[in-house]
Amino acid sequence: MTIQPAKLSDPAVRAFVHAVNAHDREGFMSLLSPGATMADDGSDRDLAEWIDQEIFSSRGHMDVDNESNGGRTLLARYSNDTWGEMRTRWTFTVEEDGRISRFETGQA
């Protein structure tokens, strides 16, 4: 059963999912700490290049199936125009100011 984004526990993660699904690049970027990093399937990637390719230019969308770790780990069906749909795991590091300093994703 899908968890509605508005019901996700962590405010930063909730805003992240909303920005992805709304294709809101400006809103997405405002959620990240300066110097934020990310990894895909265990490899660090260039954040700006990755989000352009995997989220914004390919119309990425997250349907969250499960959350754990206080809402900072998600299991989601992620889809985009490049890869179609896949089961993914997302983990987030959220700083005291409420911004995301790192996220990691990969196939689940």
PDB file of N, CA and C in Angstrom, residues 11-99:
ATOM      1  N   PRO A  11       9.750  15.769   8.011  1.00  0.00           N
ATOM      2  CA  PRO A  11       9.363  16.914   7.160  1.00  0.00           C
ATOM      3  C   PRO A  11      10.265  17.130   5.956  1.00  0.00           C
ATOM      4  N   ALA A  12      11.585  16.940   6.116  1.00  0.00           N
ATOM      5  CA  ALA A  12      12.497  17.162   4.993  1.00  0.00           C
ATOM      6  C   ALA A  12      12.289  16.099   3.921  1.00  0.00           C
ATOM      7  N   VAL A  13      12.117  14.856   4.336  1.00  0.00           N
ATOM      8  CA  VAL A  13      11.899  13.759   3.389  1.00  0.00           C
ATOM      9  C   VAL A  13      10.546  13.938   2.697  1.00  0.00           C
ATOM     10  N   ARG A  14       9.547  14.334   3.462  1.00  0.00           N
ATOM     11  CA  ARG A  14       8.213  14.603   2.890  1.00  0.00           C
ATOM     12  C   ARG A  14       8.323  15.669   1.801  1.00  0.00           C
ATOM     13  N   ALA A  15       9.054  16.749   2.078  1.00  0.00           N
ATOM     14  CA  ALA A  15       9.220  17.827   1.096  1.00  0.00           C
ATOM     15  C   ALA A  15      10.020  17.356  -0.119  1.00  0.00           C
ATOM     16  N   PHE A  16      11.009  16.482   0.108  1.00  0.00           N
ATOM     17  CA  PHE A  16      11.823  15.920  -0.976  1.00  0.00           C
ATOM     18  C   PHE A  16      10.931  15.137  -1.941  1.00  0.00           C
ATOM     19  N   VAL A  17      10.101  14.232  -1.393  1.00  0.00           N
ATOM     20  CA  VAL A  17       9.219  13.417  -2.243  1.00  0.00           C
ATOM     21  C   VAL A  17       8.246  14.323  -2.988  1.00  0.00           C
ATOM     22  N   HIS A  18       7.700  15.313  -2.301  1.00  0.00           N
ATOM     23  CA  HIS A  18       6.767  16.234  -2.956  1.00  0.00           C
ATOM     24  C   HIS A  18       7.452  16.975  -4.112  1.00  0.00           C
ATOM     25  N   ALA A  19       8.676  17.466  -3.887  1.00  0.00           N
ATOM     26  CA  ALA A  19       9.394  18.215  -4.932  1.00  0.00           C
ATOM     27  C   ALA A  19       9.702  17.326  -6.132  1.00  0.00           C
ATOM     28  N   VAL A  20      10.108  16.066  -5.871  1.00  0.00           N
ATOM     29  CA  VAL A  20      10.361  15.132  -6.977  1.00  0.00           C
ATOM     30  C   VAL A  20       9.084  14.943  -7.790  1.00  0.00           C
ATOM     31  N   ASN A  21       7.993  14.627  -7.107  1.00  0.00           N
ATOM     32  CA  ASN A  21       6.753  14.299  -7.811  1.00  0.00           C
ATOM     33  C   ASN A  21       6.128  15.505  -8.503  1.00  0.00           C
ATOM     34  N   ALA A  22       6.421  16.715  -7.999  1.00  0.00           N
ATOM     35  CA  ALA A  22       5.900  17.941  -8.615  1.00  0.00           C
ATOM     36  C   ALA A  22       6.846  18.480  -9.692  1.00  0.00           C
ATOM     37  N   HIS A  23       8.009  17.819  -9.870  1.00  0.00           N
ATOM     38  CA  HIS A  23       9.038  18.265 -10.827  1.00  0.00           C
ATOM     39  C   HIS A  23       9.458  19.704 -10.513  1.00  0.00           C
ATOM     40  N   ASP A  24       9.600  19.971  -9.213  1.00  0.00           N
ATOM     41  CA  ASP A  24       9.926  21.315  -8.715  1.00  0.00           C
ATOM     42  C   ASP A  24      11.416  21.372  -8.384  1.00  0.00           C
ATOM     43  N   ARG A  25      12.234  21.682  -9.403  1.00  0.00           N
ATOM     44  CA  ARG A  25      13.684  21.709  -9.206  1.00  0.00           C
ATOM     45  C   ARG A  25      14.092  22.756  -8.166  1.00  0.00           C
ATOM     46  N   GLU A  26      13.506  23.939  -8.229  1.00  0.00           N
ATOM     47  CA  GLU A  26      13.864  25.005  -7.290  1.00  0.00           C
ATOM     48  C   GLU A  26      13.528  24.589  -5.861  1.00  0.00           C
ATOM     49  N   GLY A  27      12.343  24.037  -5.673  1.00  0.00           N
ATOM     50  CA  GLY A  27      11.954  23.564  -4.348  1.00  0.00           C
ATOM     51  C   GLY A  27      12.857  22.444  -3.868  1.00  0.00           C
ATOM     52  N   PHE A  28      13.216  21.540  -4.776  1.00  0.00           N
ATOM     53  CA  PHE A  28      14.101  20.420  -4.457  1.00  0.00           C
ATOM     54  C   PHE A  28      15.450  20.952  -3.982  1.00  0.00           C
ATOM     55  N   MET A  29      16.033  21.868  -4.746  1.00  0.00           N
ATOM     56  CA  MET A  29      17.351  22.393  -4.402  1.00  0.00           C
ATOM     57  C   MET A  29      17.335  23.120  -3.063  1.00  0.00           C
ATOM     58  N   SER A  30      16.221  23.762  -2.721  1.00  0.00           N
ATOM     59  CA  SER A  30      16.147  24.501  -1.454  1.00  0.00           C
ATOM     60  C   SER A  30      16.148  23.564  -0.246  1.00  0.00           C
ATOM     61  N   LEU A  31      15.893  22.269  -0.478  1.00  0.00           N
ATOM     62  CA  LEU A  31      15.877  21.294   0.619  1.00  0.00           C
ATOM     63  C   LEU A  31      17.259  20.777   0.972  1.00  0.00           C
ATOM     64  N   LEU A  32      18.223  21.022   0.086  1.00  0.00           N
ATOM     65  CA  LEU A  32      19.563  20.459   0.264  1.00  0.00           C
ATOM     66  C   LEU A  32      20.501  21.435   0.959  1.00  0.00           C
ATOM     67  N   SER A  33      21.348  20.899   1.827  1.00  0.00           N
ATOM     68  CA  SER A  33      22.403  21.701   2.454  1.00  0.00           C
ATOM     69  C   SER A  33      23.431  22.091   1.396  1.00  0.00           C
ATOM     70  N   PRO A  34      24.129  23.214   1.605  1.00  0.00           N
ATOM     71  CA  PRO A  34      25.247  23.523   0.710  1.00  0.00           C
ATOM     72  C   PRO A  34      26.238  22.357   0.733  1.00  0.00           C
ATOM     73  N   GLY A  35      26.703  21.937  -0.417  1.00  0.00           N
ATOM     74  CA  GLY A  35      27.661  20.835  -0.473  1.00  0.00           C
ATOM     75  C   GLY A  35      27.045  19.465  -0.279  1.00  0.00           C
ATOM     76  N   ALA A  36      25.721  19.356  -0.400  1.00  0.00           N
ATOM     77  CA  ALA A  36      25.050  18.065  -0.236  1.00  0.00           C
ATOM     78  C   ALA A  36      25.628  17.038  -1.212  1.00  0.00           C
ATOM     79  N   THR A  37      25.597  15.781  -0.797  1.00  0.00           N
ATOM     80  CA  THR A  37      26.137  14.693  -1.615  1.00  0.00           C
ATOM     81  C   THR A  37      25.074  13.608  -1.775  1.00  0.00           C
ATOM     82  N   MET A  38      25.319  12.717  -2.742  1.00  0.00           N
ATOM     83  CA  MET A  38      24.401  11.602  -2.939  1.00  0.00           C
ATOM     84  C   MET A  38      25.147  10.428  -3.544  1.00  0.00           C
ATOM     85  N   ALA A  39      24.528   9.259  -3.420  1.00  0.00           N
ATOM     86  CA  ALA A  39      25.077   8.042  -4.016  1.00  0.00           C
ATOM     87  C   ALA A  39      23.937   7.255  -4.649  1.00  0.00           C
ATOM     88  N   ASP A  40      24.270   6.552  -5.727  1.00  0.00           N
ATOM     89  CA  ASP A  40      23.313   5.685  -6.416  1.00  0.00           C
ATOM     90  C   ASP A  40      23.945   4.299  -6.509  1.00  0.00           C
ATOM     91  N   ASP A  41      23.246   3.297  -5.994  1.00  0.00           N
ATOM     92  CA  ASP A  41      23.754   1.916  -5.957  1.00  0.00           C
ATOM     93  C   ASP A  41      25.170   1.845  -5.395  1.00  0.00           C
ATOM     94  N   GLY A  42      25.429   2.627  -4.332  1.00  0.00           N
ATOM     95  CA  GLY A  42      26.694   2.548  -3.617  1.00  0.00           C
ATOM     96  C   GLY A  42      27.821   3.392  -4.176  1.00  0.00           C
ATOM     97  N   SER A  43      27.603   4.079  -5.286  1.00  0.00           N
ATOM     98  CA  SER A  43      28.651   4.926  -5.880  1.00  0.00           C
ATOM     99  C   SER A  43      28.276   6.389  -5.753  1.00  0.00           C
ATOM    100  N   ASP A  44      29.199   7.194  -5.219  1.00  0.00           N
ATOM    101  CA  ASP A  44      28.936   8.623  -5.163  1.00  0.00           C
ATOM    102  C   ASP A  44      28.819   9.170  -6.584  1.00  0.00           C
ATOM    103  N   ARG A  45      27.869  10.070  -6.767  1.00  0.00           N
ATOM    104  CA  ARG A  45      27.612  10.669  -8.083  1.00  0.00           C
ATOM    105  C   ARG A  45      27.628  12.180  -7.958  1.00  0.00           C
ATOM    106  N   ASP A  46      27.799  12.837  -9.093  1.00  0.00           N
ATOM    107  CA  ASP A  46      27.674  14.298  -9.142  1.00  0.00           C
ATOM    108  C   ASP A  46      26.198  14.628  -8.953  1.00  0.00           C
ATOM    109  N   LEU A  47      25.886  15.315  -7.851  1.00  0.00           N
ATOM    110  CA  LEU A  47      24.499  15.537  -7.484  1.00  0.00           C
ATOM    111  C   LEU A  47      23.731  16.286  -8.571  1.00  0.00           C
ATOM    112  N   ALA A  48      24.267  17.396  -9.069  1.00  0.00           N
ATOM    113  CA  ALA A  48      23.527  18.200 -10.047  1.00  0.00           C
ATOM    114  C   ALA A  48      23.258  17.408 -11.325  1.00  0.00           C
ATOM    115  N   GLU A  49      24.261  16.680 -11.776  1.00  0.00           N
ATOM    116  CA  GLU A  49      24.113  15.877 -12.995  1.00  0.00           C
ATOM    117  C   GLU A  49      23.099  14.748 -12.777  1.00  0.00           C
ATOM    118  N   TRP A  50      23.185  14.081 -11.635  1.00  0.00           N
ATOM    119  CA  TRP A  50      22.297  12.950 -11.356  1.00  0.00           C
ATOM    120  C   TRP A  50      20.843  13.399 -11.270  1.00  0.00           C
ATOM    121  N   ILE A  51      20.585  14.466 -10.502  1.00  0.00           N
ATOM    122  CA  ILE A  51      19.182  14.871 -10.364  1.00  0.00           C
ATOM    123  C   ILE A  51      18.612  15.350 -11.698  1.00  0.00           C
ATOM    124  N   ASP A  52      19.451  15.960 -12.530  1.00  0.00           N
ATOM    125  CA  ASP A  52      18.953  16.367 -13.839  1.00  0.00           C
ATOM    126  C   ASP A  52      18.566  15.137 -14.658  1.00  0.00           C
ATOM    127  N   GLN A  53      19.468  14.157 -14.734  1.00  0.00           N
ATOM    128  CA  GLN A  53      19.225  12.966 -15.559  1.00  0.00           C
ATOM    129  C   GLN A  53      18.141  12.065 -14.986  1.00  0.00           C
ATOM    130  N   GLU A  54      18.192  11.817 -13.690  1.00  0.00           N
ATOM    131  CA  GLU A  54      17.338  10.787 -13.093  1.00  0.00           C
ATOM    132  C   GLU A  54      16.002  11.317 -12.574  1.00  0.00           C
ATOM    133  N   ILE A  55      15.913  12.632 -12.323  1.00  0.00           N
ATOM    134  CA  ILE A  55      14.660  13.177 -11.792  1.00  0.00           C
ATOM    135  C   ILE A  55      14.028  14.157 -12.783  1.00  0.00           C
ATOM    136  N   PHE A  56      14.709  15.258 -13.069  1.00  0.00           N
ATOM    137  CA  PHE A  56      14.013  16.366 -13.724  1.00  0.00           C
ATOM    138  C   PHE A  56      13.881  16.232 -15.231  1.00  0.00           C
ATOM    139  N   SER A  57      14.911  15.824 -15.948  1.00  0.00           N
ATOM    140  CA  SER A  57      14.751  15.715 -17.398  1.00  0.00           C
ATOM    141  C   SER A  57      14.012  14.437 -17.789  1.00  0.00           C
ATOM    142  N   SER A  58      13.899  13.487 -16.850  1.00  0.00           N
ATOM    143  CA  SER A  58      13.254  12.208 -17.156  1.00  0.00           C
ATOM    144  C   SER A  58      11.938  12.022 -16.393  1.00  0.00           C
ATOM    145  N   ARG A  59      11.428  13.087 -15.788  1.00  0.00           N
ATOM    146  CA  ARG A  59      10.129  13.083 -15.101  1.00  0.00           C
ATOM    147  C   ARG A  59      10.041  11.989 -14.040  1.00  0.00           C
ATOM    148  N   GLY A  60      10.969  12.040 -13.091  1.00  0.00           N
ATOM    149  CA  GLY A  60      10.987  11.065 -12.008  1.00  0.00           C
ATOM    150  C   GLY A  60       9.765  11.165 -11.113  1.00  0.00           C
ATOM    151  N   HIS A  61       9.381  10.019 -10.534  1.00  0.00           N
ATOM    152  CA  HIS A  61       8.218   9.968  -9.641  1.00  0.00           C
ATOM    153  C   HIS A  61       8.438   8.878  -8.596  1.00  0.00           C
ATOM    154  N   MET A  62       8.114   9.200  -7.342  1.00  0.00           N
ATOM    155  CA  MET A  62       8.261   8.258  -6.233  1.00  0.00           C
ATOM    156  C   MET A  62       6.895   7.884  -5.669  1.00  0.00           C
ATOM    157  N   ASP A  63       6.631   6.572  -5.566  1.00  0.00           N
ATOM    158  CA  ASP A  63       5.479   6.064  -4.825  1.00  0.00           C
ATOM    159  C   ASP A  63       6.048   5.304  -3.639  1.00  0.00           C
ATOM    160  N   VAL A  64       5.890   5.874  -2.441  1.00  0.00           N
ATOM    161  CA  VAL A  64       6.500   5.317  -1.235  1.00  0.00           C
ATOM    162  C   VAL A  64       5.641   4.176  -0.690  1.00  0.00           C
ATOM    163  N   ASP A  65       6.271   3.012  -0.504  1.00  0.00           N
ATOM    164  CA  ASP A  65       5.568   1.844   0.028  1.00  0.00           C
ATOM    165  C   ASP A  65       5.788   1.659   1.518  1.00  0.00           C
ATOM    166  N   ASN A  66       6.932   2.130   2.035  1.00  0.00           N
ATOM    167  CA  ASN A  66       7.274   1.871   3.423  1.00  0.00           C
ATOM    168  C   ASN A  66       8.279   2.914   3.879  1.00  0.00           C
ATOM    169  N   GLU A  67       8.226   3.263   5.159  1.00  0.00           N
ATOM    170  CA  GLU A  67       9.243   4.138   5.736  1.00  0.00           C
ATOM    171  C   GLU A  67       9.714   3.537   7.046  1.00  0.00           C
ATOM    172  N   SER A  68      10.976   3.833   7.392  1.00  0.00           N
ATOM    173  CA  SER A  68      11.549   3.370   8.656  1.00  0.00           C
ATOM    174  C   SER A  68      12.570   4.415   9.101  1.00  0.00           C
ATOM    175  N   ASN A  69      13.232   4.138  10.226  1.00  0.00           N
ATOM    176  CA  ASN A  69      14.265   5.051  10.732  1.00  0.00           C
ATOM    177  C   ASN A  69      13.707   6.467  10.912  1.00  0.00           C
ATOM    178  N   GLY A  70      12.520   6.570  11.498  1.00  0.00           N
ATOM    179  CA  GLY A  70      11.917   7.878  11.736  1.00  0.00           C
ATOM    180  C   GLY A  70      11.540   8.603  10.452  1.00  0.00           C
ATOM    181  N   GLY A  71      11.322   7.852   9.399  1.00  0.00           N
ATOM    182  CA  GLY A  71      10.950   8.459   8.122  1.00  0.00           C
ATOM    183  C   GLY A  71      12.131   8.806   7.247  1.00  0.00           C
ATOM    184  N   ARG A  72      13.341   8.456   7.679  1.00  0.00           N
ATOM    185  CA  ARG A  72      14.536   8.818   6.897  1.00  0.00           C
ATOM    186  C   ARG A  72      15.043   7.687   6.008  1.00  0.00           C
ATOM    187  N   THR A  73      14.342   6.564   6.016  1.00  0.00           N
ATOM    188  CA  THR A  73      14.608   5.488   5.061  1.00  0.00           C
ATOM    189  C   THR A  73      13.279   5.136   4.404  1.00  0.00           C
ATOM    190  N   LEU A  74      13.282   5.123   3.090  1.00  0.00           N
ATOM    191  CA  LEU A  74      12.058   4.826   2.337  1.00  0.00           C
ATOM    192  C   LEU A  74      12.280   3.637   1.424  1.00  0.00           C
ATOM    193  N   LEU A  75      11.249   2.829   1.259  1.00  0.00           N
ATOM    194  CA  LEU A  75      11.160   1.874   0.163  1.00  0.00           C
ATOM    195  C   LEU A  75      10.121   2.443  -0.782  1.00  0.00           C
ATOM    196  N   ALA A  76      10.503   2.609  -2.035  1.00  0.00           N
ATOM    197  CA  ALA A  76       9.605   3.270  -2.974  1.00  0.00           C
ATOM    198  C   ALA A  76       9.689   2.628  -4.345  1.00  0.00           C
ATOM    199  N   ARG A  77       8.590   2.718  -5.068  1.00  0.00           N
ATOM    200  CA  ARG A  77       8.613   2.402  -6.490  1.00  0.00           C
ATOM    201  C   ARG A  77       8.961   3.709  -7.182  1.00  0.00           C
ATOM    202  N   TYR A  78      10.129   3.732  -7.805  1.00  0.00           N
ATOM    203  CA  TYR A  78      10.599   4.937  -8.478  1.00  0.00           C
ATOM    204  C   TYR A  78      10.496   4.721  -9.978  1.00  0.00           C
ATOM    205  N   SER A  79       9.948   5.706 -10.662  1.00  0.00           N
ATOM    206  CA  SER A  79       9.845   5.587 -12.110  1.00  0.00           C
ATOM    207  C   SER A  79      10.337   6.862 -12.767  1.00  0.00           C
ATOM    208  N   ASN A  80      10.903   6.697 -13.961  1.00  0.00           N
ATOM    209  CA  ASN A  80      11.213   7.844 -14.802  1.00  0.00           C
ATOM    210  C   ASN A  80      11.163   7.391 -16.257  1.00  0.00           C
ATOM    211  N   ASP A  81      11.257   8.352 -17.165  1.00  0.00           N
ATOM    212  CA  ASP A  81      11.122   8.044 -18.586  1.00  0.00           C
ATOM    213  C   ASP A  81      12.304   7.252 -19.126  1.00  0.00           C
ATOM    214  N   THR A  82      13.429   7.247 -18.397  1.00  0.00           N
ATOM    215  CA  THR A  82      14.622   6.535 -18.866  1.00  0.00           C
ATOM    216  C   THR A  82      14.559   5.055 -18.521  1.00  0.00           C
ATOM    217  N   TRP A  83      14.236   4.736 -17.260  1.00  0.00           N
ATOM    218  CA  TRP A  83      14.367   3.363 -16.754  1.00  0.00           C
ATOM    219  C   TRP A  83      13.042   2.671 -16.496  1.00  0.00           C
ATOM    220  N   GLY A  84      11.924   3.379 -16.607  1.00  0.00           N
ATOM    221  CA  GLY A  84      10.655   2.768 -16.209  1.00  0.00           C
ATOM    222  C   GLY A  84      10.551   2.734 -14.692  1.00  0.00           C
ATOM    223  N   GLU A  85       9.900   1.702 -14.160  1.00  0.00           N
ATOM    224  CA  GLU A  85       9.679   1.627 -12.716  1.00  0.00           C
ATOM    225  C   GLU A  85      10.568   0.567 -12.081  1.00  0.00           C
ATOM    226  N   MET A  86      11.095   0.882 -10.905  1.00  0.00           N
ATOM    227  CA  MET A  86      11.890  -0.091 -10.151  1.00  0.00           C
ATOM    228  C   MET A  86      11.673   0.119  -8.657  1.00  0.00           C
ATOM    229  N   ARG A  87      11.877  -0.946  -7.886  1.00  0.00           N
ATOM    230  CA  ARG A  87      11.820  -0.834  -6.422  1.00  0.00           C
ATOM    231  C   ARG A  87      13.145  -0.259  -5.946  1.00  0.00           C
ATOM    232  N   THR A  88      13.069   0.776  -5.150  1.00  0.00           N
ATOM    233  CA  THR A  88      14.266   1.462  -4.689  1.00  0.00           C
ATOM    234  C   THR A  88      14.214   1.685  -3.185  1.00  0.00           C
ATOM    235  N   ARG A  89      15.404   1.825  -2.615  1.00  0.00           N
ATOM    236  CA  ARG A  89      15.559   2.212  -1.206  1.00  0.00           C
ATOM    237  C   ARG A  89      16.224   3.586  -1.204  1.00  0.00           C
ATOM    238  N   TRP A  90      15.743   4.461  -0.359  1.00  0.00           N
ATOM    239  CA  TRP A  90      16.302   5.814  -0.212  1.00  0.00           C
ATOM    240  C   TRP A  90      16.617   6.022   1.255  1.00  0.00           C
ATOM    241  N   THR A  91      17.826   6.521   1.545  1.00  0.00           N
ATOM    242  CA  THR A  91      18.158   6.906   2.916  1.00  0.00           C
ATOM    243  C   THR A  91      18.620   8.352   2.905  1.00  0.00           C
ATOM    244  N   PHE A  92      18.232   9.075   3.933  1.00  0.00           N
ATOM    245  CA  PHE A  92      18.477  10.515   4.007  1.00  0.00           C
ATOM    246  C   PHE A  92      19.219  10.868   5.285  1.00  0.00           C
ATOM    247  N   THR A  93      20.171  11.784   5.165  1.00  0.00           N
ATOM    248  CA  THR A  93      20.809  12.396   6.318  1.00  0.00           C
ATOM    249  C   THR A  93      20.272  13.819   6.394  1.00  0.00           C
ATOM    250  N   VAL A  94      19.565  14.125   7.487  1.00  0.00           N
ATOM    251  CA  VAL A  94      18.942  15.433   7.658  1.00  0.00           C
ATOM    252  C   VAL A  94      19.662  16.154   8.793  1.00  0.00           C
ATOM    253  N   GLU A  95      20.097  17.378   8.526  1.00  0.00           N
ATOM    254  CA  GLU A  95      20.841  18.161   9.515  1.00  0.00           C
ATOM    255  C   GLU A  95      19.888  18.851  10.491  1.00  0.00           C
ATOM    256  N   GLU A  96      20.466  19.457  11.532  1.00  0.00           N
ATOM    257  CA  GLU A  96      19.653  20.129  12.546  1.00  0.00           C
ATOM    258  C   GLU A  96      18.813  21.260  11.965  1.00  0.00           C
ATOM    259  N   ASP A  97      19.285  21.879  10.869  1.00  0.00           N
ATOM    260  CA  ASP A  97      18.516  22.976  10.263  1.00  0.00           C
ATOM    261  C   ASP A  97      17.373  22.458   9.387  1.00  0.00           C
ATOM    262  N   GLY A  98      17.222  21.123   9.338  1.00  0.00           N
ATOM    263  CA  GLY A  98      16.125  20.536   8.583  1.00  0.00           C
ATOM    264  C   GLY A  98      16.428  20.311   7.114  1.00  0.00           C
ATOM    265  N   ARG A  99      17.681  20.576   6.700  1.00  0.00           N
ATOM    266  CA  ARG A  99      18.017  20.356   5.301  1.00  0.00           C
ATOM    267  C   ARG A  99      18.746  19.026   5.132  1.00  0.00           C
TER     268      ARG A  99
END
